Short mmCIF file of C-alpha atoms in Angstrom, two decimals:
data_model
loop_
_atom_site.label_atom_id
_atom_site.label_comp_id
_atom_site.label_asym_id
_atom_site.label_seq_id
_atom_site.Cartn_x
_atom_site.Cartn_y
_atom_site.Cartn_z
CA MET A 12 191.34 141.96 97.52
CA LYS A 13 194.17 143.62 96.59
CA ILE A 14 194.63 144.89 92.62
CA PHE A 15 197.71 146.05 91.05
CA ILE A 16 197.85 148.49 87.89
CA THR A 17 200.78 148.97 85.90
CA GLY A 18 202.44 152.09 84.60
CA GLY A 19 199.94 153.79 87.31
CA ALA A 20 202.18 156.67 86.78
CA GLY A 21 200.74 157.88 83.59
CA PHE A 22 197.36 159.68 82.92
CA ILE A 23 195.18 157.17 82.49
CA GLY A 24 196.66 154.98 85.17
CA ALA A 25 197.26 157.94 87.76
CA ASN A 26 193.65 158.38 87.40
CA LEU A 27 192.26 155.36 87.47
CA ALA A 28 194.52 155.09 91.00
CA HIS A 29 192.60 158.40 92.49
CA HIS A 30 189.31 156.75 91.32
CA LEU A 31 189.70 153.42 92.51
CA ILE A 32 190.55 154.18 95.80
CA ARG A 33 188.20 156.49 96.55
CA SER A 34 185.35 154.08 95.49
CA HIS A 35 187.17 150.51 97.01
CA PRO A 36 188.94 151.22 100.51
CA GLU A 37 188.09 147.83 101.01
CA ASP A 38 190.91 146.45 98.87
CA THR A 39 194.52 147.40 98.57
CA PHE A 40 196.36 149.21 95.12
CA VAL A 41 199.93 148.02 93.94
CA VAL A 42 200.94 150.74 91.17
CA LEU A 43 203.92 149.78 89.48
CA ASP A 44 205.67 152.34 87.00
CA LYS A 45 208.84 152.86 85.37
CA LEU A 46 208.49 156.62 84.95
CA THR A 47 209.62 157.21 81.58
CA TYR A 48 209.12 160.77 79.95
CA ALA A 49 205.47 160.37 80.54
CA GLY A 50 204.53 158.81 83.98
CA ASN A 51 205.42 161.22 87.39
CA LEU A 52 205.14 160.89 90.31
CA ALA A 53 203.20 164.35 90.91
CA ASN A 54 200.10 162.21 89.03
CA LEU A 55 199.58 159.95 92.05
CA ASP A 56 200.44 163.01 95.08
CA PRO A 57 196.58 162.59 95.41
CA VAL A 58 196.92 158.74 97.00
CA ARG A 59 200.31 158.78 97.88
CA ASP A 60 199.45 158.73 102.15
CA ASP A 61 196.40 156.38 101.95
CA PRO A 62 197.43 152.98 103.80
CA ASN A 63 195.89 150.74 101.02
CA PHE A 64 197.95 152.39 98.34
CA SER A 65 201.88 150.83 97.55
CA PHE A 66 204.32 152.00 94.52
CA VAL A 67 207.17 150.14 92.66
CA LYS A 68 208.99 152.02 90.22
CA GLY A 69 209.95 149.39 88.02
CA ASP A 70 209.47 147.13 84.72
CA ILE A 71 206.82 145.13 83.48
CA CYS A 72 209.95 143.64 81.31
CA ASP A 73 211.70 142.44 84.00
CA PRO A 74 209.89 138.95 85.34
CA ASP A 75 211.37 138.46 88.38
CA LEU A 76 209.87 142.04 89.21
CA ALA A 77 206.39 140.78 88.33
CA GLY A 78 206.23 137.46 89.45
CA GLU A 79 207.46 139.50 93.02
CA LEU A 80 204.76 141.72 93.34
CA LEU A 81 201.98 139.72 91.69
CA GLU A 82 202.05 137.62 94.38
CA GLY A 83 199.21 137.12 96.07
CA VAL A 84 197.23 139.69 93.72
CA ASP A 85 193.41 139.47 92.48
CA LEU A 86 192.54 141.23 89.58
CA VAL A 87 195.56 142.81 87.10
CA ALA A 88 194.68 146.88 85.38
CA ASN A 89 197.94 146.66 82.49
CA LEU A 90 198.41 150.93 81.77
CA ALA A 91 201.95 150.35 81.15
CA ALA A 92 202.72 150.96 77.48
CA GLU A 93 204.14 153.63 74.73
CA SER A 94 201.51 155.34 74.05
CA HIS A 95 201.89 158.25 71.50
CA VAL A 96 202.09 157.23 68.29
CA ASP A 97 204.10 160.08 66.89
CA ARG A 98 207.39 158.69 68.61
CA SER A 99 206.26 155.27 67.20
CA ILE A 100 206.67 156.76 63.85
CA ASP A 101 209.87 157.60 65.11
CA SER A 102 211.09 154.55 66.58
CA ALA A 103 209.47 151.62 67.51
CA ALA A 104 211.51 149.85 69.68
CA ASP A 105 210.28 151.10 72.85
CA PHE A 106 207.04 150.37 71.60
CA ILE A 107 207.53 146.82 70.94
CA ARG A 108 209.09 145.82 73.51
CA THR A 109 207.34 147.36 76.36
CA ASN A 110 203.95 146.40 74.78
CA ILE A 111 204.66 143.45 73.44
CA SER A 112 207.30 141.62 75.07
CA GLY A 113 205.87 142.88 78.60
CA THR A 114 202.44 142.63 78.37
CA GLN A 115 204.12 139.26 77.39
CA ASN A 116 205.74 138.70 80.27
CA LEU A 117 202.84 139.62 82.81
CA ILE A 118 200.46 137.45 81.65
CA GLU A 119 203.13 134.51 82.18
CA ALA A 120 203.78 135.53 85.72
CA ALA A 121 199.71 136.09 86.21
CA ARG A 122 199.35 133.10 85.01
CA ARG A 123 201.91 131.09 87.87
CA ALA A 124 200.14 133.75 90.54
CA GLY A 125 196.28 133.14 89.64
CA VAL A 126 195.34 136.17 89.62
CA LYS A 127 191.31 136.27 88.86
CA ARG A 128 190.77 138.40 86.60
CA PHE A 129 193.97 140.67 84.30
CA VAL A 130 192.12 143.42 82.17
CA GLN A 131 194.10 144.40 79.08
CA ILE A 132 193.14 148.49 78.45
CA SER A 133 193.17 148.93 75.04
CA THR A 134 193.00 151.87 72.07
CA ASP A 135 190.80 151.99 69.51
CA GLU A 136 193.33 152.24 67.32
CA VAL A 137 194.01 148.49 66.79
CA TYR A 138 190.82 148.90 64.32
CA GLY A 139 192.68 151.66 61.84
CA THR A 140 190.19 153.97 60.39
CA LEU A 141 186.83 154.41 59.24
CA GLY A 142 185.58 156.71 56.27
CA PRO A 143 182.83 159.03 56.26
CA ASP A 144 179.28 156.94 56.07
CA ASP A 145 181.34 153.82 58.03
CA PRO A 146 179.07 152.53 61.40
CA PRO A 147 181.72 153.10 64.31
CA PHE A 148 184.10 150.13 65.45
CA SER A 149 182.45 147.08 67.54
CA GLU A 150 183.82 144.85 69.71
CA THR A 151 183.76 142.44 66.70
CA THR A 152 185.90 144.95 64.45
CA PRO A 153 188.89 143.01 62.72
CA LEU A 154 191.95 144.61 63.57
CA ALA A 155 193.90 146.51 61.23
CA PRO A 156 196.11 148.73 62.87
CA ASN A 157 197.97 151.40 61.07
CA SER A 158 201.03 152.50 63.33
CA PRO A 159 203.37 151.17 65.13
CA TYR A 160 202.06 152.16 68.89
CA ALA A 161 198.84 150.47 66.98
CA ALA A 162 200.63 147.87 65.79
CA SER A 163 202.14 147.06 69.38
CA LYS A 164 198.80 147.20 71.33
CA ALA A 165 197.02 145.17 68.35
CA SER A 166 199.60 142.84 69.29
CA ALA A 167 199.23 142.60 72.77
CA ASP A 168 195.68 142.47 72.53
CA LEU A 169 196.24 138.75 71.04
CA LEU A 170 198.71 137.51 72.94
CA VAL A 171 195.42 137.72 75.92
CA ARG A 172 193.11 136.29 73.56
CA ALA A 173 195.93 133.14 72.75
CA ALA A 174 196.83 132.91 76.88
CA VAL A 175 192.32 132.74 77.35
CA GLU A 176 191.97 130.22 74.36
CA THR A 177 195.61 128.27 75.23
CA HIS A 178 196.23 128.42 79.39
CA GLY A 179 192.04 129.35 80.53
CA PHE A 180 193.44 133.06 81.09
CA PRO A 181 190.76 134.88 83.24
CA GLY A 182 191.96 138.00 80.86
CA MET A 183 189.69 140.92 79.38
CA ILE A 184 190.24 143.28 77.18
CA THR A 185 188.87 147.39 76.61
CA ARG A 186 189.09 149.34 73.45
CA CYS A 187 188.35 153.33 74.50
CA SER A 188 188.87 156.60 72.25
CA ASN A 189 190.26 159.17 72.67
CA ASN A 190 190.68 160.69 76.64
CA TYR A 191 191.62 164.06 78.63
CA GLY A 192 190.92 165.73 81.06
CA PRO A 193 193.55 166.26 84.56
CA TYR A 194 196.98 164.67 84.29
CA GLN A 195 197.52 163.98 80.73
CA PHE A 196 200.87 164.62 79.42
CA PRO A 197 201.18 168.47 77.54
CA GLU A 198 201.96 165.78 74.42
CA LYS A 199 198.59 164.99 73.40
CA LEU A 200 196.09 167.34 71.62
CA ILE A 201 193.97 168.38 74.20
CA PRO A 202 196.89 169.57 76.84
CA LEU A 203 199.85 170.86 74.28
CA MET A 204 196.66 173.17 72.88
CA LEU A 205 196.13 174.62 76.48
CA THR A 206 199.47 175.17 77.49
CA ASN A 207 200.58 176.32 73.85
CA ALA A 208 197.76 178.80 74.22
CA LEU A 209 198.66 180.27 77.32
CA GLU A 210 202.29 180.63 76.72
CA GLY A 211 201.31 182.30 73.32
CA LYS A 212 203.27 179.68 71.72
CA ALA A 213 201.03 178.44 67.64
CA LEU A 214 198.64 176.11 67.86
CA PRO A 215 199.95 173.42 65.30
CA VAL A 216 197.37 171.28 63.31
CA TYR A 217 198.09 168.26 61.06
CA GLY A 218 197.24 168.99 57.50
CA ASP A 219 193.55 170.23 57.95
CA GLY A 220 192.63 169.45 60.67
CA MET A 221 188.77 167.29 60.21
CA GLN A 222 190.54 164.20 61.20
CA VAL A 223 187.49 163.12 63.04
CA ARG A 224 188.23 161.79 66.63
CA ASP A 225 185.67 160.11 69.85
CA TRP A 226 186.27 162.10 72.53
CA ILE A 227 185.75 160.45 76.36
CA HIS A 228 186.61 161.89 79.61
CA VAL A 229 189.57 159.83 81.62
CA ALA A 230 187.05 159.18 84.44
CA ASP A 231 183.59 158.22 82.59
CA HIS A 232 186.72 155.70 81.09
CA CYS A 233 187.80 155.00 84.53
CA ARG A 234 184.29 153.89 85.63
CA GLY A 235 183.67 151.99 83.26
CA VAL A 236 187.64 149.63 83.85
CA GLU A 237 186.09 149.83 87.55
CA LEU A 238 183.48 147.72 86.40
CA VAL A 239 185.80 145.10 83.78
CA LEU A 240 188.08 144.75 86.35
CA TYR A 241 185.43 144.17 88.94
CA GLN A 242 182.36 142.10 87.15
CA GLY A 243 183.05 141.73 83.75
CA GLU A 244 183.58 138.09 82.26
CA PRO A 245 187.27 137.06 81.36
CA GLY A 246 187.73 135.64 77.70
CA GLN A 247 185.25 139.39 76.29
CA ILE A 248 186.63 142.87 74.48
CA TYR A 249 184.68 145.30 75.56
CA ASN A 250 184.75 149.09 73.93
CA PHE A 251 184.42 152.41 75.81
CA GLY A 252 183.27 155.59 74.10
CA GLY A 253 181.87 158.96 74.54
CA ALA A 254 179.38 159.27 71.94
CA CYS A 255 181.22 162.30 71.23
CA GLU A 256 183.23 162.19 67.07
CA MET A 257 184.41 165.00 66.38
CA ALA A 258 187.07 167.13 64.06
CA ASN A 259 190.06 168.05 65.43
CA LEU A 260 189.80 171.55 64.56
CA ASN A 261 186.16 171.89 65.47
CA LEU A 262 187.15 170.71 68.96
CA LEU A 263 190.28 172.65 68.90
CA ARG A 264 188.00 175.90 68.51
CA ASP A 265 185.54 174.46 70.49
CA LEU A 266 188.93 174.46 73.61
CA MET A 267 189.88 177.63 72.50
CA ALA A 268 186.09 179.27 73.40
CA ALA A 269 186.77 177.26 76.62
CA LEU A 270 190.48 178.79 77.58
CA ALA A 271 188.51 182.19 76.59
CA ARG A 272 185.13 182.12 79.32
CA ALA A 273 187.53 180.92 82.46
CA THR A 274 190.59 183.18 81.31
CA GLY A 275 188.52 185.88 80.24
CA ARG A 276 189.61 186.72 76.67
CA GLU A 277 188.81 186.99 73.40
CA PRO A 278 188.40 183.47 71.49
CA GLU A 279 190.43 185.27 68.75
CA GLU A 280 193.58 185.89 71.03
CA PHE A 281 193.48 182.29 71.06
CA LEU A 282 192.62 181.01 67.09
CA GLY A 283 194.86 183.06 66.04
CA LEU A 284 197.47 181.29 66.70
CA ILE A 285 196.40 178.40 64.73
CA GLN A 286 199.43 177.04 62.62
CA HIS A 287 198.30 174.14 59.97
CA VAL A 288 201.38 171.98 60.12
CA THR A 289 202.81 168.69 57.49
CA ASP A 290 200.26 165.95 58.23
CA ARG A 291 201.86 163.04 59.70
CA PRO A 292 202.45 159.67 57.97
CA GLY A 293 199.17 156.37 58.34
CA HIS A 294 197.68 159.28 60.09
CA ASP A 295 194.08 157.81 60.28
CA ARG A 296 191.08 159.97 59.26
CA ARG A 297 188.21 158.87 60.64
CA TYR A 298 187.66 157.06 65.01
CA ALA A 299 184.05 155.65 66.51
CA MET A 300 183.21 153.25 68.58
CA SER A 301 180.02 151.67 69.91
CA PHE A 302 180.32 151.01 73.35
CA ASP A 303 176.04 148.73 72.85
CA ARG A 304 177.78 146.19 74.21
CA THR A 305 179.67 146.84 76.85
CA ARG A 306 175.99 149.44 77.99
CA GLU A 307 174.34 145.65 77.77
CA ARG A 308 176.44 144.40 79.98
CA LEU A 309 178.22 146.30 82.39
CA GLY A 310 175.29 149.28 82.31
CA TRP A 311 177.63 151.65 81.55
CA ARG A 312 177.48 154.99 79.03
CA PRO A 313 180.06 158.34 79.24
CA GLU A 314 177.94 160.98 81.83
CA MET A 315 180.00 163.93 81.01
CA THR A 316 179.36 166.19 77.84
CA ILE A 317 182.43 167.36 76.19
CA ARG A 318 181.75 170.71 77.16
CA GLU A 319 180.57 169.68 80.20
CA GLY A 320 185.22 167.94 80.16
CA LEU A 321 186.11 170.54 78.53
CA GLU A 322 185.56 173.04 81.03
CA GLU A 323 186.28 171.81 84.45
CA THR A 324 190.32 169.69 81.61
CA VAL A 325 190.77 173.70 81.61
CA GLU A 326 190.32 174.82 84.85
CA TRP A 327 192.13 171.75 86.10
CA TYR A 328 195.63 173.07 83.69
CA LEU A 329 194.69 176.51 84.50
CA GLY A 330 194.80 175.80 88.43
CA HIS A 331 198.29 173.04 88.24
CA GLU A 332 200.52 175.38 86.04
CA SER A 333 203.03 174.05 88.08
CA TRP A 334 202.19 170.65 87.17
CA TRP A 335 203.06 171.47 83.44
CA ARG A 336 205.21 173.86 83.06
CA GLU A 337 207.95 171.51 85.19
CA ILE A 338 207.30 169.10 82.22
CA ARG A 339 207.24 171.25 79.56
CA SER A 340 211.23 171.57 79.79
CA GLY A 341 214.32 169.68 78.83
CA ASP A 342 214.07 166.12 76.90
CA TYR A 343 210.83 167.24 75.69
CA LEU A 344 211.06 170.89 74.30
CA GLU A 345 213.66 168.87 72.03
CA TYR A 346 211.22 166.15 71.16
CA TYR A 347 208.36 169.49 70.83
CA GLU A 348 211.40 170.93 67.97
CA ARG A 349 212.37 167.16 66.76
CA GLN A 350 208.63 166.69 65.92
CA TYR A 351 206.40 170.31 65.06
CA GLY A 352 210.00 172.69 63.83
CA ARG A 353 210.38 170.75 60.78
CA ARG A 354 206.05 170.18 59.74
#
């Protein structure tokens, strides 16, 4: 089959491309990415020489390009998105364009091309926030997004749903909790804290740091997306979670402990860099995901424990210093100063 992956030079998209090309050597893969600040061709180096892989630089909002690339495609995984909450709070325009208009453009092109399955990769943030005693989000939890980013992703999900109901479109939606692992852009929590610690810089923690997230290693997420892409039932929603609820501050302590073990240094050396900063507007207090339906229908569950995942992630960033140092320059530094310097 021919598989089309959008946003494939980003964190999750690149990991998905690596996984699928290894797991399905009989299929061909086309990766599309606009290569904005978070897209990095170096993320695709492990598969660049594979004869069944090709890369196209382009925008999912371009209808002519989408129509051309989707001809003959069997399966689509749409991971192209603006995804950073803080950036959406600063300015929502790019999120509306890419996440909403871009998704609709892909839906229309995929309908014309007659694709067999279209998987919209979404987020737990579309569900809003949970109280401390609330049950985890399920696929039937009402959507209640609290940031411009989450609202744009919820809008895209609803466009996929509308295409399914109106046109019989073979669309499916996956929603996942917080990912971490190799190739994650270092403005996200785990790589930000790792790279700051390695440079002896402050570790900025929003508010009291007790916001709870459910953490899943990107490899577990990619296995789930693979199952939906090849076996999922059109019209369905599939949740993926890590069965690992942790407060951000506790996660940071475990991360710094893993970094200390890997470098032979004392955890206190890194923990002393923690600096609490003003909380961001509309910061959701708790996310948690039930994946019971996904386990029942696809046999999926997370396999990597948080300790294993953090240790692997630390080793990857230690072994790929040139990758993250190149990113942490220029525009990144300007954004970092805007985001944290004023707090």
